[in-house]
mmCIF file of C-alpha atoms in Angstrom:
data_model
loop_
_atom_site.group_PDB
_atom_site.id
_atom_site.type_symbol
_atom_site.label_atom_id
_atom_site.label_comp_id
_atom_site.label_asym_id
_atom_site.label_seq_id
_atom_site.Cartn_x
_atom_site.Cartn_y
_atom_site.Cartn_z
ATOM 1 C CA MET C 1 -5.161 -21.923 84.793
ATOM 2 C CA GLN C 2 -8.333 -20.206 83.667
ATOM 3 C CA SER C 3 -6.717 -16.741 83.927
ATOM 4 C CA VAL C 4 -3.971 -17.672 81.450
ATOM 5 C CA THR C 5 -6.348 -19.006 78.821
ATOM 6 C CA PRO C 6 -8.402 -15.817 78.265
ATOM 7 C CA SER C 7 -5.194 -13.706 78.129
ATOM 8 C CA PHE C 8 -3.526 -16.072 75.619
ATOM 9 C CA SER C 9 -6.688 -16.184 73.547
ATOM 10 C CA ASN C 10 -6.969 -12.395 73.539
ATOM 11 C CA THR C 11 -3.303 -12.076 72.600
ATOM 12 C CA LEU C 12 -3.798 -14.399 69.671
ATOM 13 C CA SER C 13 -6.901 -12.484 68.706
ATOM 14 C CA GLY C 14 -4.877 -9.245 68.848
ATOM 15 C CA VAL C 15 -2.151 -10.750 66.671
ATOM 16 C CA GLY C 16 -4.850 -11.863 64.240
ATOM 17 C CA THR C 17 -6.190 -8.317 64.143
ATOM 18 C CA VAL C 18 -2.709 -6.932 63.406
ATOM 19 C CA LEU C 19 -2.153 -9.566 60.708
ATOM 20 C CA SER C 20 -5.532 -8.710 59.202
ATOM 21 C CA GLY C 21 -4.513 -5.064 59.148
ATOM 22 C CA ILE C 22 -1.237 -5.875 57.436
ATOM 23 C CA ALA C 23 -3.095 -7.944 54.859
ATOM 24 C CA GLY C 24 -5.470 -5.015 54.257
ATOM 25 C CA ILE C 25 -2.509 -2.710 53.660
ATOM 26 C CA GLY C 26 -1.033 -5.223 51.240
ATOM 27 C CA ALA C 27 -4.373 -5.415 49.409
ATOM 28 C CA GLN C 28 -4.436 -1.624 49.046
ATOM 29 C CA GLN C 29 -0.885 -1.691 47.619
ATOM 30 C CA LYS C 30 -1.759 -4.527 45.217
ATOM 31 C CA GLN C 31 -4.812 -2.670 44.004
ATOM 32 C CA TYR C 32 -2.676 0.451 43.306
ATOM 33 C CA GLU C 33 -0.074 -1.661 41.475
ATOM 34 C CA SER C 34 -2.812 -3.266 39.391
ATOM 35 C CA GLN C 35 -4.206 0.154 38.440
ATOM 36 C CA MET C 36 -0.702 1.347 37.487
ATOM 37 C CA GLN C 37 -0.188 -1.775 35.314
ATOM 38 C CA GLN C 38 -3.493 -1.060 33.541
ATOM 39 C CA TYR C 39 -2.551 2.565 33.107
ATOM 40 C CA ASN C 40 0.892 1.709 31.696
ATOM 41 C CA ALA C 41 -0.591 -0.875 29.334
ATOM 42 C CA GLN C 42 -3.129 1.649 27.996
ATOM 43 C CA ALA C 43 -0.447 4.339 27.631
ATOM 44 C CA ASP C 44 1.806 1.879 25.737
ATOM 45 C CA TYR C 45 -1.101 0.857 23.505
ATOM 46 C CA GLN C 46 -1.942 4.493 22.685
ATOM 47 C CA ALA C 47 1.750 5.274 22.045
ATOM 48 C CA ALA C 48 1.872 2.309 19.627
ATOM 49 C CA LEU C 49 -1.231 3.608 17.809
ATOM 50 C CA ILE C 50 0.381 7.066 17.493
ATOM 51 C CA ARG C 51 3.637 5.550 16.185
ATOM 52 C CA HIS C 52 1.634 3.451 13.678
ATOM 53 C CA GLN C 53 -0.301 6.569 12.509
ATOM 54 C CA VAL C 54 2.903 8.550 12.081
ATOM 55 C CA GLU C 55 4.516 5.701 10.133
ATOM 56 C CA GLN C 56 1.419 5.257 7.961
ATOM 57 C CA ASN C 57 1.306 9.009 7.259
ATOM 58 C CA TYR C 58 4.998 8.974 6.308
ATOM 59 C CA ASN C 59 4.514 6.018 3.951
ATOM 60 C CA ASP C 60 1.416 7.592 2.367
ATOM 61 C CA GLN C 61 3.232 10.907 1.879
ATOM 62 C CA LEU C 62 6.248 9.097 0.438
ATOM 63 C CA ALA C 63 4.007 7.269 -2.044
ATOM 64 C CA ILE C 64 2.439 10.550 -3.130
ATOM 65 C CA ARG C 65 5.888 12.138 -3.586
ATOM 66 C CA GLN C 66 7.009 9.156 -5.628
ATOM 67 C CA GLU C 67 3.854 9.376 -7.791
ATOM 68 C CA GLN C 68 4.522 13.105 -8.245
ATOM 69 C CA ALA C 69 8.114 12.416 -9.314
ATOM 70 C CA GLN C 70 6.923 9.892 -11.874
ATOM 71 C CA GLN C 71 4.308 12.276 -13.254
ATOM 72 C CA GLN C 72 6.897 15.082 -13.380
ATOM 73 C CA GLU C 73 9.242 12.788 -15.302
ATOM 74 C CA ILE C 74 6.460 11.975 -17.814
ATOM 75 C CA LEU C 75 5.744 15.689 -18.264
ATOM 76 C CA ASN C 76 9.462 16.470 -18.698
ATOM 77 C CA ARG C 77 9.742 13.793 -21.375
ATOM 78 C CA GLN C 78 6.691 15.223 -23.150
ATOM 79 C CA ARG C 79 8.352 18.637 -22.996
ATOM 80 C CA MET C 80 11.501 17.251 -24.619
ATOM 81 C CA VAL C 81 9.521 15.381 -27.304
ATOM 82 C CA SER C 82 7.574 18.588 -28.060
ATOM 83 C CA LYS C 83 10.763 20.600 -28.461
ATOM 84 C CA VAL C 84 12.235 17.972 -30.780
ATOM 85 C CA GLN C 85 9.044 17.714 -32.812
ATOM 86 C CA THR C 86 8.801 21.486 -33.072
ATOM 87 C CA GLN C 87 12.416 21.697 -34.302
ATOM 88 C CA GLN C 88 11.857 18.795 -36.738
ATOM 89 C CA GLY C 89 8.667 20.426 -38.045
ATOM 90 C CA LYS C 90 10.480 23.753 -38.585
ATOM 91 C CA SER C 91 13.391 22.003 -40.352
ATOM 92 C CA SER C 92 11.041 19.999 -42.532
ATOM 93 C CA ALA C 93 8.971 23.097 -43.412
ATOM 94 C CA ALA C 94 12.131 25.067 -44.242
ATOM 95 C CA ALA C 95 13.487 22.245 -46.438
ATOM 96 C CA SER C 96 10.138 21.843 -48.177
ATOM 97 C CA ALA C 97 9.877 25.581 -48.813
ATOM 98 C CA ALA C 98 13.428 25.715 -50.136
ATOM 99 C CA ALA C 99 12.753 22.728 -52.426
ATOM 100 C CA ARG C 100 9.746 24.528 -53.886
ATOM 101 C CA GLY C 101 11.687 27.734 -54.211
ATOM 102 C CA VAL C 102 9.544 29.584 -51.649
ATOM 103 C CA SER C 103 11.280 32.068 -49.369
ATOM 104 C CA GLY C 104 10.654 35.230 -47.396
ATOM 105 C CA ALA C 105 7.580 36.103 -45.340
ATOM 106 C CA SER C 106 5.578 32.992 -46.063
ATOM 107 C CA VAL C 107 8.398 30.709 -44.836
ATOM 108 C CA SER C 108 8.856 32.901 -41.759
ATOM 109 C CA ALA C 109 5.105 32.711 -41.057
ATOM 110 C CA ALA C 110 5.129 28.908 -41.328
ATOM 111 C CA LEU C 111 8.142 28.613 -39.020
ATOM 112 C CA GLN C 112 6.555 31.049 -36.579
ATOM 113 C CA GLU C 113 3.410 28.888 -36.577
ATOM 114 C CA TYR C 114 5.471 25.898 -35.413
ATOM 115 C CA ASP C 115 6.981 28.032 -32.629
ATOM 116 C CA ILE C 116 3.528 29.209 -31.517
ATOM 117 C CA GLN C 117 2.051 25.721 -31.462
ATOM 118 C CA GLY C 118 5.127 24.370 -29.629
ATOM 119 C CA SER C 119 4.983 27.196 -27.063
ATOM 120 C CA MET C 120 1.274 26.616 -26.430
ATOM 121 C CA TYR C 121 1.856 22.904 -25.861
ATOM 122 C CA LEU C 122 4.797 23.652 -23.494
ATOM 123 C CA GLU C 123 2.640 26.187 -21.647
ATOM 124 C CA GLY C 124 -0.053 23.517 -21.200
ATOM 125 C CA LEU C 125 2.596 21.155 -19.790
ATOM 126 C CA THR C 126 3.764 23.850 -17.381
ATOM 127 C CA ARG C 127 0.189 24.404 -16.153
ATOM 128 C CA GLN C 128 -0.218 20.658 -15.754
ATOM 129 C CA GLN C 129 2.995 20.497 -13.682
ATOM 130 C CA GLN C 130 1.789 23.375 -11.493
ATOM 131 C CA MET C 131 -1.591 21.684 -10.896
ATOM 132 C CA LEU C 132 0.187 18.396 -10.130
ATOM 133 C CA SER C 133 2.417 20.150 -7.572
ATOM 134 C CA ALA C 134 -0.540 21.930 -5.978
ATOM 135 C CA ALA C 135 -2.558 18.717 -5.772
ATOM 136 C CA THR C 136 0.421 16.881 -4.304
ATOM 137 C CA GLU C 137 0.915 19.514 -1.601
ATOM 138 C CA THR C 138 -2.808 19.440 -0.757
ATOM 139 C CA ASN C 139 -2.706 15.634 -0.420
ATOM 140 C CA ILE C 140 0.496 15.765 1.635
ATOM 141 C CA GLU C 141 -1.076 18.341 3.945
ATOM 142 C CA SER C 142 -4.291 16.343 4.325
ATOM 143 C CA ILE C 143 -2.285 13.245 5.248
ATOM 144 C CA GLY C 144 -0.356 15.355 7.776
ATOM 145 C CA ASN C 145 -3.689 16.300 9.336
ATOM 146 C CA ARG C 146 -4.614 12.640 9.889
ATOM 147 C CA LYS C 147 -3.758 12.049 13.485
ATOM 148 C CA TYR C 148 -4.642 9.484 16.045
ATOM 149 C CA ILE C 149 -5.891 11.404 19.050
ATOM 150 C CA PRO C 150 -5.765 9.135 22.047
ATOM 151 C CA GLY C 151 -8.425 9.159 24.668
ATOM 152 C CA VAL C 152 -7.561 10.690 28.001
ATOM 153 C CA ILE C 153 -6.336 8.191 30.545
ATOM 154 C CA GLU C 154 -5.856 9.188 34.119
ATOM 155 C CA LYS C 155 -2.819 8.059 35.961
ATOM 156 C CA PRO C 156 -3.796 6.409 39.246
ATOM 157 C CA THR C 157 -2.925 8.421 42.299
ATOM 158 C CA LYS C 158 -1.739 7.109 45.626
ATOM 159 C CA VAL C 159 -4.457 9.024 47.475
ATOM 160 C CA PRO C 160 -7.009 6.159 47.438
ATOM 161 C CA MET C 161 -4.258 3.728 48.477
ATOM 162 C CA VAL C 162 -3.117 6.006 51.346
ATOM 163 C CA THR C 163 -6.720 6.633 52.331
ATOM 164 C CA GLY C 164 -7.390 2.880 52.190
ATOM 165 C CA ILE C 165 -4.321 2.153 54.261
ATOM 166 C CA GLY C 166 -5.372 4.807 56.750
ATOM 167 C CA SER C 167 -8.813 3.267 56.944
ATOM 168 C CA VAL C 168 -7.311 -0.208 57.420
ATOM 169 C CA LEU C 169 -4.966 1.088 60.125
ATOM 170 C CA ALA C 170 -7.814 2.953 61.877
ATOM 171 C CA ASP C 171 -9.981 -0.160 61.798
ATOM 172 C CA THR C 172 -7.079 -2.293 63.007
ATOM 173 C CA PHE C 173 -6.244 0.077 65.860
ATOM 174 C CA ASN C 174 -9.918 0.378 66.815
ATOM 175 C CA LEU C 175 -10.246 -3.427 66.906
ATOM 176 C CA PHE C 176 -6.953 -3.706 68.766
ATOM 177 C CA ASP C 177 -8.101 -1.064 71.308
ATOM 178 C CA ALA C 178 -11.443 -2.859 71.662
ATOM 179 C CA ARG C 179 -9.686 -6.158 72.255
ATOM 180 C CA GLN C 180 -7.284 -4.547 74.698
ATOM 181 C CA LYS C 181 -10.208 -3.136 76.678
ATOM 182 C CA ILE C 182 -11.761 -6.588 76.701
ATOM 183 C CA VAL C 183 -8.494 -8.060 77.941
ATOM 184 C CA GLN C 184 -8.209 -5.366 80.615
ATOM 185 C CA SER C 185 -11.767 -5.943 81.752
ATOM 186 C CA GLU C 186 -11.074 -9.708 81.890
ATOM 187 C CA MET C 187 -7.908 -9.038 83.882
ATOM 188 C CA LEU C 188 -9.838 -6.910 86.386
ATOM 189 C CA LYS C 189 -12.268 -9.798 86.907
ATOM 190 C CA LEU C 190 -9.394 -11.980 88.077
#
C-alpha cells in the first residue's frame, strides 16, 4: 500500500504543475488583452480629440467666413449709398447752377469734384474690402494650422506574451521533469 501512495501523490503533484502552467499561460494572455484594451482606449481617446479639434476648427472658420460676409455686405451697402449720394449731389449742384443761371466750365468743375470725391470714397471701400479679405484668409489659415497632435502610443506586441508563455512552459516542463525523476527514483526504491 505504501508504493501506491507516493505514486498517486506524485501524479497529483504533476497534475498540479500542469494546471499551474496552464494558469500561467492564461495570465500571460490576460495581461496582453489588458494592454490591448488600454491601447485601444487611448487610441479612441486621441481620435476623439482629433475629431473635436477638426470640428472646432471648422466652426471657427465658418464663424470667420460669416463675419466676413457681414462686413462685405456692410461695405457693399456703403458703396451703394455713396453712389446714390454722389448722383444726388451732382443733380443738386446742376439744378442749383441752372437756377442761378450758371453754366459751362464752372458747373463742369463742380460736377467733376463730386465724381472725384465719390471715386476716392469708393476706392477707400475697395481697399477696406481687400484688407478684410486678406485678414480673413490669414485667420482661416491660422485656424487650419491649429492641430491636436497626439502623443505616440505603442501597440502592444505578442512577443512578451509568447516569451512569457514560453517561460511558463519551460518552468512547467522543468518542474514536471523534476517530479518525474523523483517518481522514477521512488519507483526504483520499491
